[in-house]
PDB file of C-alpha atoms in Angstrom:
ATOM      1  CA  GLY Y   1      12.132  22.583  13.531  1.00  0.00           C
ATOM      2  CA  ASN Y   2      11.199  19.198  11.718  1.00  0.00           C
ATOM      3  CA  SER Y   3       7.803  19.145  10.431  1.00  0.00           C
ATOM      4  CA  VAL Y   4       7.531  15.354  10.608  1.00  0.00           C
ATOM      5  CA  THR Y   5       8.031  13.013  13.523  1.00  0.00           C
ATOM      6  CA  GLN Y   6       7.970   9.350  12.923  1.00  0.00           C
ATOM      7  CA  MET Y   7       8.425   6.359  15.114  1.00  0.00           C
ATOM      8  CA  GLU Y   8      12.034   5.431  15.997  1.00  0.00           C
ATOM      9  CA  GLY Y   9      13.310   2.096  14.790  1.00  0.00           C
ATOM     10  CA  PRO Y  10      14.457  -0.441  14.279  1.00  0.00           C
ATOM     11  CA  VAL Y  11      11.519  -2.411  14.069  1.00  0.00           C
ATOM     12  CA  THR Y  12      11.758  -6.133  13.960  1.00  0.00           C
ATOM     13  CA  LEU Y  13       8.774  -8.339  12.987  1.00  0.00           C
ATOM     14  CA  SER Y  14       8.104 -11.991  12.123  1.00  0.00           C
ATOM     15  CA  GLU Y  15       6.657 -12.684   8.702  1.00  0.00           C
ATOM     16  CA  GLU Y  16       2.875 -12.239   8.598  1.00  0.00           C
ATOM     17  CA  ALA Y  17       2.800  -9.945  11.620  1.00  0.00           C
ATOM     18  CA  PHE Y  18       0.880  -6.571  11.627  1.00  0.00           C
ATOM     19  CA  LEU Y  19       2.823  -3.560  11.123  1.00  0.00           C
ATOM     20  CA  THR Y  20       2.232   0.232  12.312  1.00  0.00           C
ATOM     21  CA  ILE Y  21       4.609   2.919  11.868  1.00  0.00           C
ATOM     22  CA  ASN Y  22       3.472   6.126  13.515  1.00  0.00           C
ATOM     23  CA  CYS Y  23       3.968   9.481  11.805  1.00  0.00           C
ATOM     24  CA  THR Y  24       2.681  12.877  12.979  1.00  0.00           C
ATOM     25  CA  TYR Y  25       3.244  16.244  11.192  1.00  0.00           C
ATOM     26  CA  THR Y  26       2.963  19.899  11.977  1.00  0.00           C
ATOM     27  CA  ALA Y  27      -0.487  21.285  11.011  1.00  0.00           C
ATOM     28  CA  THR Y  28       0.383  24.429   9.326  1.00  0.00           C
ATOM     29  CA  GLY Y  29      -1.543  24.949   5.923  1.00  0.00           C
ATOM     30  CA  TYR Y  30      -2.748  21.957   3.961  1.00  0.00           C
ATOM     31  CA  PRO Y  31       0.053  19.781   3.211  1.00  0.00           C
ATOM     32  CA  SER Y  32       0.182  16.667   1.144  1.00  0.00           C
ATOM     33  CA  LEU Y  33       1.512  13.586   2.884  1.00  0.00           C
ATOM     34  CA  PHE Y  34       3.727  10.723   1.565  1.00  0.00           C
ATOM     35  CA  TRP Y  35       5.352   7.468   2.651  1.00  0.00           C
ATOM     36  CA  TYR Y  36       8.524   6.747   0.868  1.00  0.00           C
ATOM     37  CA  VAL Y  37      10.523   3.471   1.053  1.00  0.00           C
ATOM     38  CA  GLN Y  38      14.189   2.677   0.514  1.00  0.00           C
ATOM     39  CA  TYR Y  39      14.914  -0.854  -0.138  1.00  0.00           C
ATOM     40  CA  PRO Y  40      18.522  -2.112   0.496  1.00  0.00           C
ATOM     41  CA  GLY Y  41      20.864  -0.897  -2.264  1.00  0.00           C
ATOM     42  CA  GLU Y  42      18.176   1.221  -3.908  1.00  0.00           C
ATOM     43  CA  GLY Y  43      17.004   4.802  -3.967  1.00  0.00           C
ATOM     44  CA  LEU Y  44      14.020   6.466  -2.372  1.00  0.00           C
ATOM     45  CA  GLN Y  45      10.774   5.593  -4.088  1.00  0.00           C
ATOM     46  CA  LEU Y  46       7.195   6.614  -3.449  1.00  0.00           C
ATOM     47  CA  LEU Y  47       5.069   4.142  -1.620  1.00  0.00           C
ATOM     48  CA  LEU Y  48       1.854   5.966  -1.111  1.00  0.00           C
ATOM     49  CA  LYS Y  49       0.441   9.469  -0.719  1.00  0.00           C
ATOM     50  CA  ALA Y  50      -2.722  11.471   0.415  1.00  0.00           C
ATOM     51  CA  THR Y  51      -3.459  14.997  -0.520  1.00  0.00           C
ATOM     52  CA  LYS Y  52      -6.265  15.840   1.846  1.00  0.00           C
ATOM     53  CA  ALA Y  53      -7.844  15.035   5.091  1.00  0.00           C
ATOM     54  CA  ASP Y  54      -9.591  11.686   5.237  1.00  0.00           C
ATOM     55  CA  ASP Y  55      -7.796  10.436   2.168  1.00  0.00           C
ATOM     56  CA  LYS Y  56      -6.464   6.920   2.342  1.00  0.00           C
ATOM     57  CA  GLY Y  57      -3.284   6.177   0.295  1.00  0.00           C
ATOM     58  CA  SER Y  58      -2.615   2.495  -0.369  1.00  0.00           C
ATOM     59  CA  ASN Y  59       0.004   0.458  -2.403  1.00  0.00           C
ATOM     60  CA  LYS Y  60       1.453  -3.079  -1.960  1.00  0.00           C
ATOM     61  CA  GLY Y  61      -0.740  -3.802   0.944  1.00  0.00           C
ATOM     62  CA  PHE Y  62       0.323  -0.914   2.806  1.00  0.00           C
ATOM     63  CA  GLU Y  63      -2.250   1.849   3.912  1.00  0.00           C
ATOM     64  CA  ALA Y  64      -2.138   5.280   5.494  1.00  0.00           C
ATOM     65  CA  THR Y  65      -5.033   7.580   6.309  1.00  0.00           C
ATOM     66  CA  TYR Y  66      -4.612  11.371   6.467  1.00  0.00           C
ATOM     67  CA  ARG Y  67      -6.067  12.306   9.944  1.00  0.00           C
ATOM     68  CA  LYS Y  68      -6.363  16.067  10.399  1.00  0.00           C
ATOM     69  CA  GLU Y  69      -7.797  15.837  13.911  1.00  0.00           C
ATOM     70  CA  THR Y  70      -4.777  13.975  15.214  1.00  0.00           C
ATOM     71  CA  THR Y  71      -2.216  15.288  12.562  1.00  0.00           C
ATOM     72  CA  SER Y  72      -1.229  11.898  11.777  1.00  0.00           C
ATOM     73  CA  PHE Y  73      -0.424   9.577   8.846  1.00  0.00           C
ATOM     74  CA  HIS Y  74       0.315   6.281  10.334  1.00  0.00           C
ATOM     75  CA  LEU Y  75       1.615   3.369   7.966  1.00  0.00           C
ATOM     76  CA  GLU Y  76       0.066   0.039   8.297  1.00  0.00           C
ATOM     77  CA  LYS Y  77       0.122  -3.316   6.774  1.00  0.00           C
ATOM     78  CA  GLY Y  78      -2.028  -6.472   7.711  1.00  0.00           C
ATOM     79  CA  SER Y  79       0.721  -9.043   7.007  1.00  0.00           C
ATOM     80  CA  VAL Y  80       4.363  -8.188   6.333  1.00  0.00           C
ATOM     81  CA  GLN Y  81       6.806 -10.139   4.201  1.00  0.00           C
ATOM     82  CA  VAL Y  82      10.551 -10.577   4.299  1.00  0.00           C
ATOM     83  CA  SER Y  83      10.558  -8.467   1.089  1.00  0.00           C
ATOM     84  CA  ASP Y  84       9.177  -5.573   3.025  1.00  0.00           C
ATOM     85  CA  SER Y  85      12.422  -5.166   4.934  1.00  0.00           C
ATOM     86  CA  ALA Y  86      13.470  -1.495   4.214  1.00  0.00           C
ATOM     87  CA  VAL Y  87      13.672   2.057   5.541  1.00  0.00           C
ATOM     88  CA  TYR Y  88      10.375   3.898   5.577  1.00  0.00           C
ATOM     89  CA  PHE Y  89      10.118   7.647   5.514  1.00  0.00           C
ATOM     90  CA  CYS Y  90       7.114   9.752   6.286  1.00  0.00           C
ATOM     91  CA  ALA Y  91       7.123  13.152   4.471  1.00  0.00           C
ATOM     92  CA  ARG Y  92       4.952  16.289   4.609  1.00  0.00           C
ATOM     93  CA  ASP Y  93       5.470  18.267   1.354  1.00  0.00           C
ATOM     94  CA  MET Y  94       9.303  18.427   1.169  1.00  0.00           C
ATOM     95  CA  ARG Y  95      10.013  17.690   4.788  1.00  0.00           C
ATOM     96  CA  PHE Y  96      10.923  14.141   5.731  1.00  0.00           C
ATOM     97  CA  GLY Y  97      10.985  12.332   8.914  1.00  0.00           C
ATOM     98  CA  ALA Y  98      14.194  10.571  10.333  1.00  0.00           C
ATOM     99  CA  GLY Y  99      13.126   7.153   8.806  1.00  0.00           C
ATOM    100  CA  THR Y 100      12.114   3.843  10.428  1.00  0.00           C
ATOM    101  CA  ARG Y 101      14.145   0.737   9.566  1.00  0.00           C
ATOM    102  CA  LEU Y 102      11.966  -2.321   9.368  1.00  0.00           C
ATOM    103  CA  THR Y 103      13.403  -5.919   9.463  1.00  0.00           C
ATOM    104  CA  VAL Y 104      10.965  -8.815   8.770  1.00  0.00           C
ATOM    105  CA  LYS Y 105      12.320 -12.346   9.752  1.00  0.00           C
ATOM    106  CA  PRO Y 106      11.060 -15.487   8.199  1.00  0.00           C
TER     107      PRO Y 106
ATOM    108  CA  GLY G   1      12.175   6.381 -19.939  1.00  0.00           C
ATOM    109  CA  ALA G   2      15.192   6.808 -17.758  1.00  0.00           C
ATOM    110  CA  GLY G   3      14.923   7.826 -14.146  1.00  0.00           C
ATOM    111  CA  VAL G   4      16.768  10.484 -12.352  1.00  0.00           C
ATOM    112  CA  SER G   5      20.449  10.261 -12.671  1.00  0.00           C
ATOM    113  CA  GLN G   6      23.143  11.846 -10.657  1.00  0.00           C
ATOM    114  CA  SER G   7      26.890  12.029 -11.086  1.00  0.00           C
ATOM    115  CA  PRO G   8      29.315  11.238  -9.719  1.00  0.00           C
ATOM    116  CA  ARG G   9      27.943   8.579  -7.507  1.00  0.00           C
ATOM    117  CA  TYR G  10      30.936   8.997  -5.203  1.00  0.00           C
ATOM    118  CA  LYS G  11      33.084  11.957  -4.488  1.00  0.00           C
ATOM    119  CA  VAL G  12      36.024  12.339  -2.105  1.00  0.00           C
ATOM    120  CA  ALA G  13      37.230  15.800  -1.413  1.00  0.00           C
ATOM    121  CA  LYS G  14      39.792  17.250   0.813  1.00  0.00           C
ATOM    122  CA  ARG G  15      38.713  19.955   3.150  1.00  0.00           C
ATOM    123  CA  GLY G  16      38.686  23.313   1.347  1.00  0.00           C
ATOM    124  CA  GLN G  17      38.282  21.968  -2.177  1.00  0.00           C
ATOM    125  CA  ASP G  18      35.190  22.880  -4.293  1.00  0.00           C
ATOM    126  CA  VAL G  19      32.797  20.158  -5.537  1.00  0.00           C
ATOM    127  CA  ALA G  20      30.125  20.138  -8.207  1.00  0.00           C
ATOM    128  CA  LEU G  21      27.263  17.483  -8.117  1.00  0.00           C
ATOM    129  CA  ARG G  22      25.078  16.962 -11.381  1.00  0.00           C
ATOM    130  CA  CYS G  23      21.498  16.062 -11.524  1.00  0.00           C
ATOM    131  CA  ASP G  24      19.812  14.970 -14.705  1.00  0.00           C
ATOM    132  CA  PRO G  25      16.010  14.939 -13.937  1.00  0.00           C
ATOM    133  CA  ILE G  26      13.388  12.947 -15.828  1.00  0.00           C
ATOM    134  CA  SER G  27      12.626  14.681 -19.127  1.00  0.00           C
ATOM    135  CA  GLY G  28       9.907  16.876 -19.019  1.00  0.00           C
ATOM    136  CA  HIS G  29       9.725  17.247 -15.198  1.00  0.00           C
ATOM    137  CA  VAL G  30       9.170  20.840 -14.237  1.00  0.00           C
ATOM    138  CA  SER G  31      10.266  20.724 -10.445  1.00  0.00           C
ATOM    139  CA  LEU G  32      13.652  19.782  -9.211  1.00  0.00           C
ATOM    140  CA  PHE G  33      14.745  19.306  -5.536  1.00  0.00           C
ATOM    141  CA  TRP G  34      18.147  18.969  -3.794  1.00  0.00           C
ATOM    142  CA  TYR G  35      18.282  17.136  -0.517  1.00  0.00           C
ATOM    143  CA  GLN G  36      21.234  16.324   2.011  1.00  0.00           C
ATOM    144  CA  GLN G  37      20.928  13.016   3.848  1.00  0.00           C
ATOM    145  CA  ALA G  38      23.301  12.292   6.733  1.00  0.00           C
ATOM    146  CA  LEU G  39      23.819   8.758   7.852  1.00  0.00           C
ATOM    147  CA  GLY G  40      20.813   7.334   9.460  1.00  0.00           C
ATOM    148  CA  GLN G  41      18.694  10.450   8.975  1.00  0.00           C
ATOM    149  CA  GLY G  42      16.032  11.479   6.597  1.00  0.00           C
ATOM    150  CA  PRO G  43      16.569  13.806   3.597  1.00  0.00           C
ATOM    151  CA  GLU G  44      16.890  17.298   4.576  1.00  0.00           C
ATOM    152  CA  PHE G  45      15.522  19.858   2.125  1.00  0.00           C
ATOM    153  CA  LEU G  46      18.149  22.289   0.482  1.00  0.00           C
ATOM    154  CA  THR G  47      16.625  23.968  -2.514  1.00  0.00           C
ATOM    155  CA  TYR G  48      13.795  23.743  -5.147  1.00  0.00           C
ATOM    156  CA  PHE G  49      13.634  24.828  -8.847  1.00  0.00           C
ATOM    157  CA  GLN G  50      10.594  25.255 -11.018  1.00  0.00           C
ATOM    158  CA  ASN G  51      11.958  25.146 -14.430  1.00  0.00           C
ATOM    159  CA  GLU G  52      15.019  27.432 -14.209  1.00  0.00           C
ATOM    160  CA  ALA G  53      13.654  29.623 -11.305  1.00  0.00           C
ATOM    161  CA  GLN G  54      15.065  28.741  -7.892  1.00  0.00           C
ATOM    162  CA  LEU G  55      11.914  29.323  -5.731  1.00  0.00           C
ATOM    163  CA  ASP G  56      13.210  28.179  -2.504  1.00  0.00           C
ATOM    164  CA  LYS G  57      16.715  28.081  -1.195  1.00  0.00           C
ATOM    165  CA  SER G  58      15.813  28.168   2.444  1.00  0.00           C
ATOM    166  CA  GLY G  59      17.488  24.794   3.234  1.00  0.00           C
ATOM    167  CA  LEU G  60      20.932  25.728   2.141  1.00  0.00           C
ATOM    168  CA  PRO G  61      23.086  25.520   5.094  1.00  0.00           C
ATOM    169  CA  SER G  62      25.544  28.302   4.181  1.00  0.00           C
ATOM    170  CA  ASP G  63      26.714  30.528   1.468  1.00  0.00           C
ATOM    171  CA  ARG G  64      29.103  28.011   0.524  1.00  0.00           C
ATOM    172  CA  PHE G  65      26.224  26.014  -1.062  1.00  0.00           C
ATOM    173  CA  PHE G  66      24.996  27.067  -4.436  1.00  0.00           C
ATOM    174  CA  ALA G  67      22.503  25.426  -7.043  1.00  0.00           C
ATOM    175  CA  GLU G  68      21.614  26.352 -10.472  1.00  0.00           C
ATOM    176  CA  ARG G  69      19.476  24.908 -13.285  1.00  0.00           C
ATOM    177  CA  PRO G  70      20.059  27.470 -16.139  1.00  0.00           C
ATOM    178  CA  GLU G  71      18.045  25.892 -18.896  1.00  0.00           C
ATOM    179  CA  GLY G  72      15.424  24.223 -16.743  1.00  0.00           C
ATOM    180  CA  SER G  73      16.710  20.718 -17.075  1.00  0.00           C
ATOM    181  CA  VAL G  74      20.114  19.616 -15.725  1.00  0.00           C
ATOM    182  CA  SER G  75      20.995  21.049 -12.257  1.00  0.00           C
ATOM    183  CA  THR G  76      24.264  21.374 -10.456  1.00  0.00           C
ATOM    184  CA  LEU G  77      24.835  21.684  -6.691  1.00  0.00           C
ATOM    185  CA  LYS G  78      28.165  23.297  -6.010  1.00  0.00           C
ATOM    186  CA  ILE G  79      29.757  23.412  -2.493  1.00  0.00           C
ATOM    187  CA  GLN G  80      32.681  25.720  -2.098  1.00  0.00           C
ATOM    188  CA  ARG G  81      35.535  25.246   0.557  1.00  0.00           C
ATOM    189  CA  THR G  82      34.077  21.887   1.600  1.00  0.00           C
ATOM    190  CA  GLN G  83      34.172  21.114   5.361  1.00  0.00           C
ATOM    191  CA  GLN G  84      33.883  17.798   7.139  1.00  0.00           C
ATOM    192  CA  GLU G  85      30.433  18.319   8.199  1.00  0.00           C
ATOM    193  CA  ASP G  86      29.420  18.416   4.565  1.00  0.00           C
ATOM    194  CA  SER G  87      29.873  14.784   4.318  1.00  0.00           C
ATOM    195  CA  ALA G  88      26.662  13.219   3.359  1.00  0.00           C
ATOM    196  CA  VAL G  89      24.590  11.644   0.460  1.00  0.00           C
ATOM    197  CA  TYR G  90      23.101  14.447  -1.746  1.00  0.00           C
ATOM    198  CA  LEU G  91      19.937  13.561  -3.392  1.00  0.00           C
ATOM    199  CA  CYS G  92      18.228  14.929  -6.363  1.00  0.00           C
ATOM    200  CA  ALA G  93      14.516  14.546  -7.182  1.00  0.00           C
ATOM    201  CA  SER G  94      12.262  15.589  -9.819  1.00  0.00           C
ATOM    202  CA  SER G  95       8.536  16.035 -10.131  1.00  0.00           C
ATOM    203  CA  LEU G  96       6.320  16.381 -13.099  1.00  0.00           C
ATOM    204  CA  ARG G  97       4.206  19.258 -11.715  1.00  0.00           C
ATOM    205  CA  ARG G  98       4.740  22.809 -10.552  1.00  0.00           C
ATOM    206  CA  ASP G  99       3.108  21.903  -7.132  1.00  0.00           C
ATOM    207  CA  ARG G 100       6.008  21.360  -4.835  1.00  0.00           C
ATOM    208  CA  ALA G 101       3.954  18.878  -2.936  1.00  0.00           C
ATOM    209  CA  TYR G 102       3.627  16.366  -5.767  1.00  0.00           C
ATOM    210  CA  GLU G 103       5.243  13.097  -5.939  1.00  0.00           C
ATOM    211  CA  GLN G 104       9.028  13.217  -6.358  1.00  0.00           C
ATOM    212  CA  TYR G 105      11.245  10.750  -8.149  1.00  0.00           C
ATOM    213  CA  PHE G 106      14.559  10.359  -6.592  1.00  0.00           C
ATOM    214  CA  GLY G 107      17.967   9.723  -8.082  1.00  0.00           C
ATOM    215  CA  PRO G 108      20.642   7.306  -6.460  1.00  0.00           C
ATOM    216  CA  GLY G 109      22.399  10.110  -4.760  1.00  0.00           C
ATOM    217  CA  THR G 110      26.011  11.292  -4.733  1.00  0.00           C
ATOM    218  CA  ARG G 111      27.990  10.132  -1.568  1.00  0.00           C
ATOM    219  CA  LEU G 112      30.375  13.083  -0.663  1.00  0.00           C
ATOM    220  CA  THR G 113      33.168  12.408   1.729  1.00  0.00           C
ATOM    221  CA  VAL G 114      35.248  15.227   2.954  1.00  0.00           C
ATOM    222  CA  THR G 115      38.612  14.183   4.481  1.00  0.00           C
TER     223      THR G 115
END
């Protein structure tokens, strides 16, 4: 089965809104956790990562904290921009979630 | 330097044909991964190389799929006797370190359409 479950999309927000995209993972072993982003017309690229419990990954205003107790790695951003419109993928080592499409409207 | 490149970018094959997809990883990257991404889905792991050694091929969906990386750099994913369900984007990624959980750099993908 899939090792990563993430929030289904699509998600549509207004500019400057708060964003949360939920992600949970199976707890086998000591995985590293990642968020990748795919902007329209571009390839997948790493957004942020965390390699052990309680680590917080951050980049471009996005944050995610590795929560071992809840097996979660939720992606958050305090104020989204139109340029954040993309598909976001949560990953546990080499296992990816199905992706969440985010559209930010001006 | 250059990123991960893949060729061809698009491939149309008739059912039953064999195809070969090429990946050129970032120079010096030890690890190389292949994924299959169906429309609207996340990448599904196919196989993983550390240098020339194929350490994990648990994701290959059938024995029609074969991957190699003979000199530890360029890799080829071959699909024999293609079927319609093989239609997908095939992504290659490389990583600097041996640790398979290290961050990966993705190529643009090869979109395979089997008619």
